[in-house]
XYZ file of C-alpha atoms in Angstrom:
660
model
C -12.335 24.608 25.606
C -9.965 25.090 28.127
C -7.320 23.080 26.702
C -7.850 25.114 23.328
C -7.504 28.319 24.740
C -3.931 27.311 25.812
C -3.070 25.978 23.074
C -4.420 29.041 20.709
C -1.811 31.270 23.137
C 0.802 29.208 23.089
C 0.715 29.388 19.224
C 0.339 32.785 18.852
C 3.120 33.845 21.509
C 5.417 31.404 19.019
C 4.319 33.077 15.818
C 8.058 34.867 15.892
C 9.224 31.761 15.037
C 7.759 30.960 11.362
C 10.248 32.197 9.123
C 8.370 31.013 5.903
C 4.911 30.596 4.559
C 4.285 28.395 1.523
C 2.933 28.725 -1.661
C 0.710 26.574 -3.164
C -0.717 24.949 -6.470
C -4.075 23.672 -6.398
C -4.594 20.315 -7.305
C -6.696 19.652 -10.546
C -8.418 16.835 -8.739
C -9.538 17.351 -5.412
C -9.976 20.723 -5.216
C -10.589 23.099 -1.975
C -7.276 25.178 -3.297
C -5.096 22.566 -2.123
C -1.807 21.138 -3.597
C 2.018 19.633 -3.071
C 4.020 22.275 -1.183
C 6.650 23.523 -3.304
C 7.852 26.824 -2.657
C 7.799 29.831 -0.594
C 8.354 33.424 -1.511
C 9.809 34.938 1.600
C 14.142 35.489 1.623
C 16.690 34.958 4.583
C 19.214 37.958 4.633
C 21.666 35.722 1.808
C 19.673 32.988 0.123
C 16.422 32.142 -0.837
C 14.302 30.562 1.775
C 12.868 27.466 0.320
C 11.527 24.152 0.991
C 12.116 20.992 -0.910
C 10.277 17.955 0.792
C 9.795 14.897 -0.497
C 9.126 11.091 1.088
C 8.948 7.433 0.169
C 7.689 4.237 1.413
C 9.836 1.390 2.177
C 10.628 -0.523 -0.907
C 8.705 2.160 -3.295
C 11.254 4.281 -5.650
C 8.989 6.626 -6.187
C 8.843 10.091 -4.497
C 5.677 11.838 -2.796
C 4.940 15.115 -1.916
C 2.516 16.189 1.075
C -0.527 17.310 0.825
C -1.856 20.603 1.546
C -5.509 20.426 -0.067
C -8.144 21.048 2.418
C -10.834 19.914 0.937
C -11.124 16.320 2.281
C -11.617 16.806 6.139
C -12.080 13.053 6.727
C -9.162 11.845 5.123
C -6.607 14.942 5.314
C -7.210 15.978 9.225
C -8.668 13.040 10.672
C -6.639 10.551 8.820
C -9.669 8.229 8.043
C -11.063 7.882 4.564
C -14.314 8.853 3.749
C -16.167 5.680 2.794
C -15.030 4.196 6.665
C -17.660 4.493 8.847
C -17.130 4.362 12.963
C -19.483 2.872 15.830
C -20.696 6.645 16.430
C -17.916 8.184 18.126
C -14.190 9.422 17.250
C -11.982 6.678 17.795
C -14.426 3.773 18.022
C -14.059 0.836 16.268
C -14.636 1.061 12.532
C -15.062 -0.709 9.061
C -14.994 -0.033 5.264
C -18.180 0.217 3.579
C -16.212 -0.740 0.415
C -15.430 -4.132 0.087
C -11.706 -4.567 0.805
C -10.786 -8.478 1.881
C -7.394 -9.102 3.825
C -4.792 -9.832 1.182
C -2.036 -10.735 2.938
C -0.276 -14.173 3.339
C 1.190 -15.985 6.323
C 0.331 -15.268 10.498
C -2.644 -12.593 11.004
C -3.642 -12.067 14.641
C -6.998 -10.500 13.503
C -7.942 -7.565 15.440
C -8.234 -5.086 12.927
C -11.446 -3.042 14.103
C -9.076 -0.176 15.191
C -6.522 -0.184 12.108
C -7.725 3.030 10.792
C -6.306 4.695 13.713
C -2.835 3.425 14.198
C 0.391 3.773 12.656
C 2.615 0.769 11.031
C 5.777 0.404 8.407
C 3.676 0.106 5.844
C 2.609 3.939 5.906
C 6.183 4.752 7.595
C 7.447 7.764 5.529
C 11.181 8.084 4.786
C 11.583 12.144 4.365
C 14.572 14.263 2.538
C 14.266 17.770 3.230
C 16.529 20.724 2.804
C 14.983 22.493 5.784
C 13.318 21.793 9.127
C 9.907 21.181 8.972
C 6.805 20.923 11.285
C 3.280 20.474 12.038
C 0.685 21.351 14.203
C -2.460 20.237 14.589
C -5.215 20.952 17.155
C -9.313 19.839 17.084
C -12.246 20.710 19.133
C -15.345 19.126 19.288
C -18.950 18.794 20.697
C -18.661 16.613 24.064
C -15.469 17.175 24.810
C -13.560 15.899 21.747
C -10.458 16.677 21.131
C -7.194 15.549 18.770
C -3.855 16.903 18.583
C -1.216 16.398 15.430
C 2.335 16.711 15.753
C 5.378 16.357 13.124
C 8.392 17.129 12.741
C 11.123 16.278 10.121
C 14.814 17.654 9.258
C 17.750 16.390 7.863
C 21.427 16.872 9.595
C 23.639 17.224 6.569
C 22.937 15.515 3.188
C 23.433 11.705 5.126
C 20.825 11.765 8.112
C 17.166 12.522 7.930
C 14.669 11.729 11.300
C 10.858 12.341 11.460
C 8.190 12.314 14.387
C 4.754 11.823 14.752
C 2.464 11.990 17.186
C -1.005 11.647 16.849
C -3.870 11.622 20.016
C -7.935 11.532 20.156
C -9.591 11.684 22.913
C -13.502 11.998 22.957
C -16.574 11.277 25.443
C -19.026 10.781 22.440
C -22.610 11.854 22.907
C -23.566 7.990 23.880
C -22.961 6.576 27.353
C -19.972 4.926 27.775
C -18.110 5.260 24.112
C -15.252 7.220 25.148
C -12.207 6.595 23.462
C -8.301 7.752 24.075
C -5.525 7.015 21.386
C -2.171 7.976 21.654
C -0.064 7.221 18.588
C 3.415 7.636 18.346
C 6.112 6.927 15.093
C 9.543 7.537 14.342
C 11.486 6.834 10.869
C 15.063 7.513 10.457
C 17.012 6.617 6.960
C 21.018 7.390 6.690
C 22.961 7.149 3.695
C 26.852 7.085 3.922
C 29.571 9.902 2.267
C 29.715 7.144 -0.855
C 26.484 6.481 -1.253
C 26.972 2.651 -0.962
C 25.725 2.017 2.449
C 22.001 2.730 3.826
C 19.742 2.371 7.155
C 16.172 2.542 7.640
C 14.697 2.525 10.870
C 10.774 2.656 11.153
C 9.333 2.450 14.602
C 5.819 2.831 15.787
C 3.843 2.674 19.108
C -0.087 2.628 19.061
C -1.872 2.609 22.468
C -5.946 2.495 21.558
C -8.224 2.609 24.175
C -12.250 1.977 22.408
C -15.324 2.380 24.880
C -17.221 -0.547 23.618
C -21.305 0.008 25.339
C -22.711 -2.719 23.079
C -25.228 -0.431 21.584
C -28.312 1.479 23.039
C -30.716 -0.810 24.946
C -34.044 0.173 22.646
C -33.940 2.068 19.706
C -37.245 3.481 20.112
C -35.554 5.384 22.988
C -34.378 7.990 20.198
C -37.652 9.225 19.431
C -38.384 9.826 23.429
C -38.069 13.493 24.281
C -37.207 12.361 27.704
C -34.044 11.124 25.935
C -33.126 14.620 24.136
C -29.846 14.237 26.004
C -28.570 11.006 24.461
C -26.184 9.931 27.528
C -29.089 9.410 29.072
C -29.994 6.590 26.869
C -29.108 2.709 28.396
C -26.484 1.052 26.956
C -26.263 -2.726 27.173
C -22.613 -2.577 28.491
C -21.062 0.048 31.067
C -23.721 0.331 33.605
C -25.539 3.582 34.265
C -21.969 5.431 35.111
C -20.596 6.781 32.048
C -16.926 6.814 31.310
C -15.365 10.575 32.475
C -11.930 12.196 32.964
C -9.730 14.806 30.898
C -7.781 14.743 27.733
C -4.991 12.680 29.657
C -6.580 11.025 32.056
C -9.489 9.206 30.935
C -11.442 6.055 32.652
C -13.198 3.736 30.183
C -15.285 1.286 32.265
C -15.655 -1.032 29.203
C -12.915 -1.177 26.972
C -10.694 -2.552 23.945
C -7.100 -2.033 24.691
C -5.060 -2.537 22.110
C -1.650 -1.662 22.224
C 0.844 -2.551 19.232
C 4.575 -1.940 18.798
C 7.286 -2.569 16.532
C 10.668 -1.464 15.379
C 11.577 -2.346 12.042
C 15.716 -1.793 11.157
C 16.347 -2.378 7.084
C 20.003 -1.769 6.517
C 21.832 -2.013 2.724
C 25.127 -2.209 0.690
C 25.587 -1.634 -2.528
C 28.151 -1.795 -5.871
C 27.825 -0.304 -8.376
C 29.982 2.733 -10.245
C 30.291 5.932 -8.857
C 31.161 9.368 -10.169
C 31.844 12.903 -9.791
C 29.533 15.144 -11.605
C 30.760 18.866 -11.705
C 27.670 21.162 -11.798
C 30.071 24.434 -12.736
C 33.369 25.588 -11.847
C 32.064 25.877 -7.775
C 29.717 23.374 -7.471
C 30.202 19.533 -7.876
C 28.514 16.219 -6.262
C 28.944 12.750 -5.728
C 26.781 10.604 -7.750
C 26.867 6.524 -7.660
C 24.615 4.565 -9.576
C 23.997 0.872 -8.159
C 24.456 -2.738 -9.581
C 24.024 -4.932 -6.913
C 22.844 -4.552 -3.601
C 22.531 -6.767 -0.455
C 19.686 -6.220 2.073
C 19.236 -7.396 5.511
C 15.651 -6.479 7.306
C 14.920 -7.390 10.983
C 11.908 -6.526 12.882
C 10.548 -6.796 16.155
C 6.450 -6.489 16.644
C 5.018 -6.493 20.061
C 0.934 -6.822 20.061
C -1.510 -6.968 22.992
C -5.316 -7.151 22.633
C -7.417 -6.959 25.555
C -10.805 -6.699 26.349
C -11.821 -5.505 29.807
C -15.482 -5.180 31.412
C -15.165 -4.023 35.020
C -19.076 -4.448 35.819
C -20.343 -6.813 33.622
C -23.905 -7.176 32.509
C -25.551 -10.309 33.927
C -27.310 -10.708 30.943
C -25.436 -9.711 27.983
C -23.028 -12.262 28.319
C -24.722 -15.511 28.957
C -26.927 -14.126 25.869
C -24.180 -13.805 23.529
C -20.938 -15.632 24.624
C -22.695 -18.478 26.448
C -20.969 -17.721 30.096
C -22.237 -16.440 33.421
C -21.469 -13.540 35.554
C -22.213 -14.129 39.658
C -22.096 -10.616 40.983
C -23.480 -11.451 43.746
C -21.519 -14.528 44.585
C -18.091 -12.114 43.650
C -18.893 -9.038 43.923
C -18.619 -6.906 41.081
C -17.560 -9.700 38.706
C -14.645 -8.755 35.994
C -14.567 -9.989 32.196
C -11.468 -10.091 30.961
C -9.629 -11.433 27.464
C -6.248 -11.161 26.176
C -4.161 -12.110 23.118
C -0.247 -11.316 23.237
C 1.701 -11.559 20.276
C 5.272 -11.632 19.732
C 6.587 -12.031 16.201
C 10.840 -11.817 15.225
C 11.261 -11.979 11.780
C 14.695 -11.987 9.718
C 14.594 -10.909 6.205
C 17.751 -11.366 3.696
C 16.874 -9.451 -0.290
C 19.475 -9.598 -3.111
C 18.999 -7.015 -5.655
C 19.886 -6.563 -9.202
C 19.608 -3.294 -10.995
C 19.856 -3.939 -14.808
C 19.984 -0.347 -16.079
C 22.348 1.857 -14.252
C 20.992 4.999 -13.223
C 17.128 3.897 -12.776
C 16.511 2.304 -9.380
C 12.848 1.738 -10.077
C 14.413 -0.942 -12.543
C 15.282 -4.122 -10.368
C 14.947 -7.898 -9.750
C 14.501 -8.694 -5.868
C 15.006 -12.331 -4.480
C 14.961 -12.949 -1.176
C 13.718 -15.170 2.050
C 12.577 -14.946 5.479
C 12.337 -16.402 8.511
C 9.719 -15.258 11.190
C 9.390 -16.657 14.757
C 5.748 -16.378 16.379
C 4.814 -16.607 19.587
C 0.774 -16.127 21.402
C 0.345 -15.858 25.156
C -3.186 -16.248 26.424
C -4.672 -16.257 29.614
C -5.037 -19.890 30.008
C -2.538 -21.182 27.173
C 0.156 -20.241 24.834
C 1.506 -21.271 21.285
C 4.696 -21.375 19.486
C 5.563 -21.416 15.956
C 7.230 -20.381 12.910
C 7.603 -19.626 8.969
C 10.221 -19.734 6.186
C 8.779 -17.151 3.152
C 10.434 -16.989 -0.343
C 9.644 -13.659 -2.215
C 10.514 -12.339 -5.507
C 9.630 -8.814 -7.227
C 10.439 -7.251 -10.906
C 9.878 -4.107 -11.323
C 10.485 -1.389 -14.201
C 9.545 1.993 -14.022
C 10.848 3.743 -16.939
C 12.772 6.745 -16.842
C 10.098 8.303 -19.289
C 7.385 7.726 -16.290
C 5.521 6.289 -19.015
C 5.446 2.778 -18.382
C 5.573 0.946 -14.799
C 5.635 -2.955 -15.005
C 5.600 -5.238 -11.684
C 5.541 -8.739 -10.594
C 6.081 -10.020 -7.283
C 5.205 -13.090 -5.480
C 5.387 -14.544 -1.966
C 5.245 -18.339 -0.676
C 5.485 -20.022 2.763
C 6.747 -23.500 1.756
C 7.494 -24.405 5.716
C 5.741 -23.621 8.987
C 2.589 -23.217 10.533
C 1.088 -21.212 7.472
C 2.914 -23.712 4.841
C 0.808 -23.107 1.641
C 0.014 -19.683 1.790
C 0.780 -17.648 -1.166
C 0.404 -14.480 -2.973
C 1.095 -13.411 -6.536
C 0.629 -10.356 -8.065
C 1.239 -8.733 -11.590
C 0.686 -5.206 -12.840
C 1.185 -2.638 -15.830
C 0.755 0.618 -15.846
C 0.648 3.176 -18.968
C 0.805 7.073 -18.961
C -0.922 7.861 -22.193
C -1.097 11.644 -22.401
C -2.024 15.074 -20.310
C -5.777 14.389 -21.348
C -5.964 10.886 -20.767
C -3.417 10.547 -17.744
C -2.798 6.918 -16.639
C -4.204 3.278 -17.197
C -3.298 0.146 -15.631
C -4.734 -3.114 -15.051
C -3.090 -5.720 -12.108
C -4.165 -9.354 -11.309
C -3.552 -10.564 -7.291
C -4.183 -14.070 -6.577
C -3.647 -15.042 -2.566
C -4.239 -18.025 -0.452
C -3.651 -17.465 3.533
C -4.768 -19.274 6.625
C -7.598 -17.674 8.396
C -6.539 -15.188 10.771
C -5.892 -16.615 14.563
C -8.972 -14.922 16.082
C -11.116 -17.109 13.727
C -9.504 -20.320 15.608
C -9.019 -19.576 19.212
C -10.151 -16.962 21.447
C -10.235 -17.371 25.363
C -11.289 -15.273 28.553
C -10.825 -15.511 32.729
C -14.264 -17.100 32.885
C -12.127 -20.526 31.437
C -14.147 -20.225 28.578
C -12.817 -21.359 25.222
C -14.049 -20.848 21.807
C -11.971 -22.914 19.443
C -12.843 -23.557 15.624
C -10.115 -25.584 14.082
C -11.718 -27.264 11.272
C -10.813 -24.339 8.907
C -8.916 -24.663 5.538
C -7.171 -21.673 3.658
C -9.217 -18.684 2.350
C -8.335 -17.545 -1.298
C -9.201 -14.594 -3.470
C -8.554 -12.923 -6.880
C -8.801 -10.116 -7.597
C -8.614 -8.407 -11.119
C -8.385 -4.574 -11.570
C -8.624 -1.872 -14.369
C -7.469 2.153 -12.830
C -7.902 5.293 -14.828
C -7.220 8.878 -13.579
C -6.764 12.033 -15.227
C -5.671 15.208 -13.760
C -6.812 17.357 -16.539
C -10.403 15.566 -16.840
C -10.371 15.760 -12.985
C -11.201 11.670 -11.964
C -9.731 8.636 -11.410
C -11.592 4.950 -11.491
C -11.128 1.789 -10.221
C -13.081 -1.547 -11.367
C -12.313 -4.356 -9.345
C -13.241 -8.208 -9.602
C -13.206 -10.209 -6.671
C -13.590 -14.428 -6.737
C -13.446 -16.146 -3.290
C -13.565 -19.675 -1.838
C -13.789 -20.375 1.676
C -14.318 -16.942 2.834
C -14.071 -16.667 6.894
C -16.467 -14.635 9.242
C -18.333 -14.524 12.152
C -21.717 -15.523 12.241
C -22.343 -15.234 15.891
C -21.230 -12.880 18.577
C -18.770 -15.627 19.609
C -18.994 -18.550 16.698
C -16.751 -18.525 13.468
C -17.276 -19.860 10.225
C -16.448 -20.710 6.616
C -18.558 -20.090 3.615
C -17.073 -23.163 1.605
C -18.801 -21.779 -2.139
C -17.432 -19.719 -4.536
C -18.740 -16.693 -5.015
C -17.810 -12.983 -6.818
C -18.061 -9.370 -6.457
C -18.302 -6.669 -8.892
C -17.098 -3.098 -7.382
C -16.269 0.126 -9.561
C -15.382 3.125 -7.171
C -14.580 6.549 -8.865
C -13.983 10.126 -7.887
C -14.942 12.996 -10.392
C -14.727 16.877 -10.114
C -16.832 19.132 -11.580
C -15.943 23.201 -12.004
C -18.399 26.028 -12.899
C -15.987 29.226 -12.425
C -15.437 29.236 -8.819
C -18.131 26.436 -7.661
C -17.009 22.964 -7.202
C -18.790 19.587 -7.296
C -16.640 16.888 -5.671
C -18.472 13.556 -6.206
C -17.179 10.012 -5.353
C -19.462 7.117 -5.629
C -18.966 3.006 -5.233
C -21.310 0.490 -6.362
C -21.118 -3.367 -5.278
C -22.586 -6.477 -6.683
C -22.434 -9.553 -4.822
C -23.278 -12.784 -6.744
C -23.410 -16.222 -5.005
C -25.235 -15.584 -1.510
C -21.719 -15.414 0.669
C -22.135 -14.301 4.132
C -21.322 -10.596 3.193
C -22.878 -7.399 4.001
C -22.216 -4.388 1.803
C -23.835 -1.464 0.297
C -24.836 -1.719 -3.270
C -24.379 1.813 -3.734
C -22.108 4.670 -1.789
C -21.624 8.253 -2.488
C -20.065 11.189 -0.884
C -20.949 14.707 -2.511
C -18.714 18.185 -1.979
C -20.728 21.390 -3.398
C -18.608 23.982 -2.881
C -17.453 27.606 -3.148
C -14.019 27.635 -4.018
C -11.996 30.658 -4.769
C -8.870 32.844 -3.801
C -9.406 35.994 -1.722
C -6.789 38.922 -0.834
C -4.453 36.841 -2.176
C -3.681 35.053 0.514
C -7.144 33.540 1.646
C -7.832 30.011 0.011
C -11.774 29.305 0.508
C -13.402 26.289 0.232
C -17.061 26.188 1.931
C -19.774 24.501 0.790
C -22.033 21.602 1.867
C -21.181 17.831 2.305
C -23.485 14.692 2.138
C -22.967 11.249 2.756
C -25.570 8.592 1.482
C -25.708 4.455 1.170
C -28.683 2.500 0.345
C -30.573 -0.144 2.775
C -28.499 -2.936 3.628
C -28.216 -5.693 6.408
C -25.341 -4.153 8.357
C -22.954 -6.308 10.046
C -23.097 -6.064 14.201
C -20.246 -5.628 16.200
C -18.772 -8.056 18.881
C -17.183 -6.254 21.628
C -15.460 -8.810 23.381
C -13.670 -10.331 20.099
C -13.689 -6.855 18.132
C -15.106 -8.321 15.134
C -18.319 -7.383 12.692
C -20.575 -9.615 12.746
C -23.064 -10.995 9.856
C -26.636 -10.621 10.327
C -29.619 -10.839 8.400
C -32.211 -9.462 10.945
C -31.974 -5.971 10.913
C -31.669 -3.605 7.991
C -29.915 -0.185 8.176
C -32.097 2.531 6.533
C -30.733 6.287 6.619
C -31.217 9.364 4.992
C -27.869 11.202 4.191
C -25.590 12.582 6.319
C -25.208 16.348 5.849
C -22.569 18.595 6.845
C -21.711 22.413 6.557
C -18.546 23.591 6.339
C -15.906 26.278 5.931
C -12.478 25.480 5.503
C -9.482 27.923 4.646
C -5.857 28.438 4.465
C -3.992 31.526 5.116
C -0.586 31.375 4.361
C 0.667 28.746 6.563
C -2.656 28.219 8.845
C -5.347 25.899 7.965
C -8.527 26.134 9.701
C -11.313 23.465 9.237
C -14.796 24.448 10.600
C -17.874 22.244 10.374
C -21.250 21.494 11.462
C -22.202 17.893 11.181
C -24.905 15.802 11.483
C -27.618 17.970 10.298
C -30.216 15.597 9.369
C -30.690 14.767 12.763
C -32.824 18.269 12.662
C -35.647 16.670 10.935
C -35.267 12.972 11.659
C -33.621 10.889 14.335
C -30.097 9.871 14.236
C -28.921 7.727 11.485
C -27.336 4.150 12.323
C -24.128 2.295 11.318
C -24.800 -0.819 12.548
C -27.555 -2.451 14.652
C -27.838 -0.617 18.568
C -25.161 1.718 17.309
C -26.030 5.228 16.214
C -24.296 8.052 14.714
C -24.168 11.349 17.028
C -26.560 14.375 16.888
C -25.575 17.849 15.528
C -21.778 18.341 16.284
C -19.310 21.190 15.949
C -15.853 21.178 14.929
C -12.859 23.331 14.601
C -9.648 21.675 13.832
C -6.508 24.215 12.816
C -3.278 22.939 11.501
C 0.116 24.867 11.023
C 3.040 24.616 9.145
C 6.065 25.741 10.412
C 9.686 26.114 8.523
C 12.998 26.622 10.236
């Protein structure tokens, strides 16, 4: 609470720096008085004080606007989609209940249990704004949970923009030895030359992810034992009897996955085309350049380190699940340590043609890349390289009604020779009522991730599986959405062969048969005056007996009162519930950082229920939440065998916008 008080006082003292507020329009889909930031109504002495802010992603010609919706707390504030579940604590290993196979060819290290918390080049935002814009977020919750979000972007003249973001997640958790301590940094910059022919994009991220690994609780009956009403007293399978401790900037985690991911991308482009000076009136003019041909070069360097550290290993857990013994009586408190360190240097050259002047969303791209990859382990190392060829055709028409895309990537030479990806999509905007519909097909052939093939420890134990073929995934998709009818829907069909998975805590395997998954995912909003029902649903059906554990049905519903009060108060308050049908949930292997297929324990939960009051007053948004209300009538729900969810928890999240 001390940290919250300090931050709150600082913000109050800096209130005079707030020079503008936002006037937002409610989104038709999503609710909660949300919308995209558009315009404010305050004025400076000599000019209207308006904010225009947009951003793009690498390789995407579409502009996006910042979402100011206050309805979806998990996605818009925590940055985690609602269908994802953790191992109990904010920042612990997480996975998606909606089946999402990995569909990228080429090298992959395979450690993805903490991906949802990190930054990457795919989600890097390149902004363009007419005024400096900042965001500050702070969350405080039960059991010393804290989260900090900082963001700033501004243009320096009309040619250069930079953007910085920082996120901190720190939480001790309700159960022993599940503390988390994450730090994420992101910097992007983009530059356009005076004649608009030369462009530079720079993206850098650093993810420091420290997730406590307690192996789950020893005995599930402890949840019903009144002696363990204080959940931190329940013994866990890893970490011993001394729980982690420390403050927000100093956390001692005795058993942890320590992932550090750092990467820098530099992309520059030079265009040939036609330039012209456009005269708006007698006093205003601007220079317009329409490219006809572009040369693009991208250089990327990535260094990822994945470590597991247990400073007080359990003498039963490791022989049982990993096959090696611990000898504390001979060596004192022995340590279990693993490490995968990967360095990847990538060079890519692309040639891009724009068939129609003035439409940069209509282009043909052809290119080639070279990747040099080096892996260092505790007792071994590896080096290899890949050559890849890629191409793309994109035609998003000027009237925004048609969007056609076809792209492919092939690895003809190297360690991943034979990997490929081919995809095509067609989208059509029908009208205001029926919105947009699209169809997509994608086929990927890929080498299994490296963690399935090799893993080593400091106990001179190596896990090797060289007998693995390439995975093949075919996805067919139909998607539709309408802002007026307030819905979006996607129907996916997956056909898979040679699916890779972990069948035990330390043994990977491959399912050699062909199987398919039908999946329907959608969102619908219903409004009755000021009352709103937001419903997210997913239906999944597996055919073919593959080793995949997914619930047949998942749903989330928010029932809320949604109104604008006293002109400036956007209020969204009500109840939120999540539910999924019974299923064999995957276990979790802490040392490997992988979810493990199992058919022994069924997870059967009652709905998770939360009460919330979300509101926005001008530039301040607040999220006040009471979560896990279901624990007042029944023991904790589970997300995986041995991993219960939290007890009742209180959260207060604040978000400020600043415009200079």
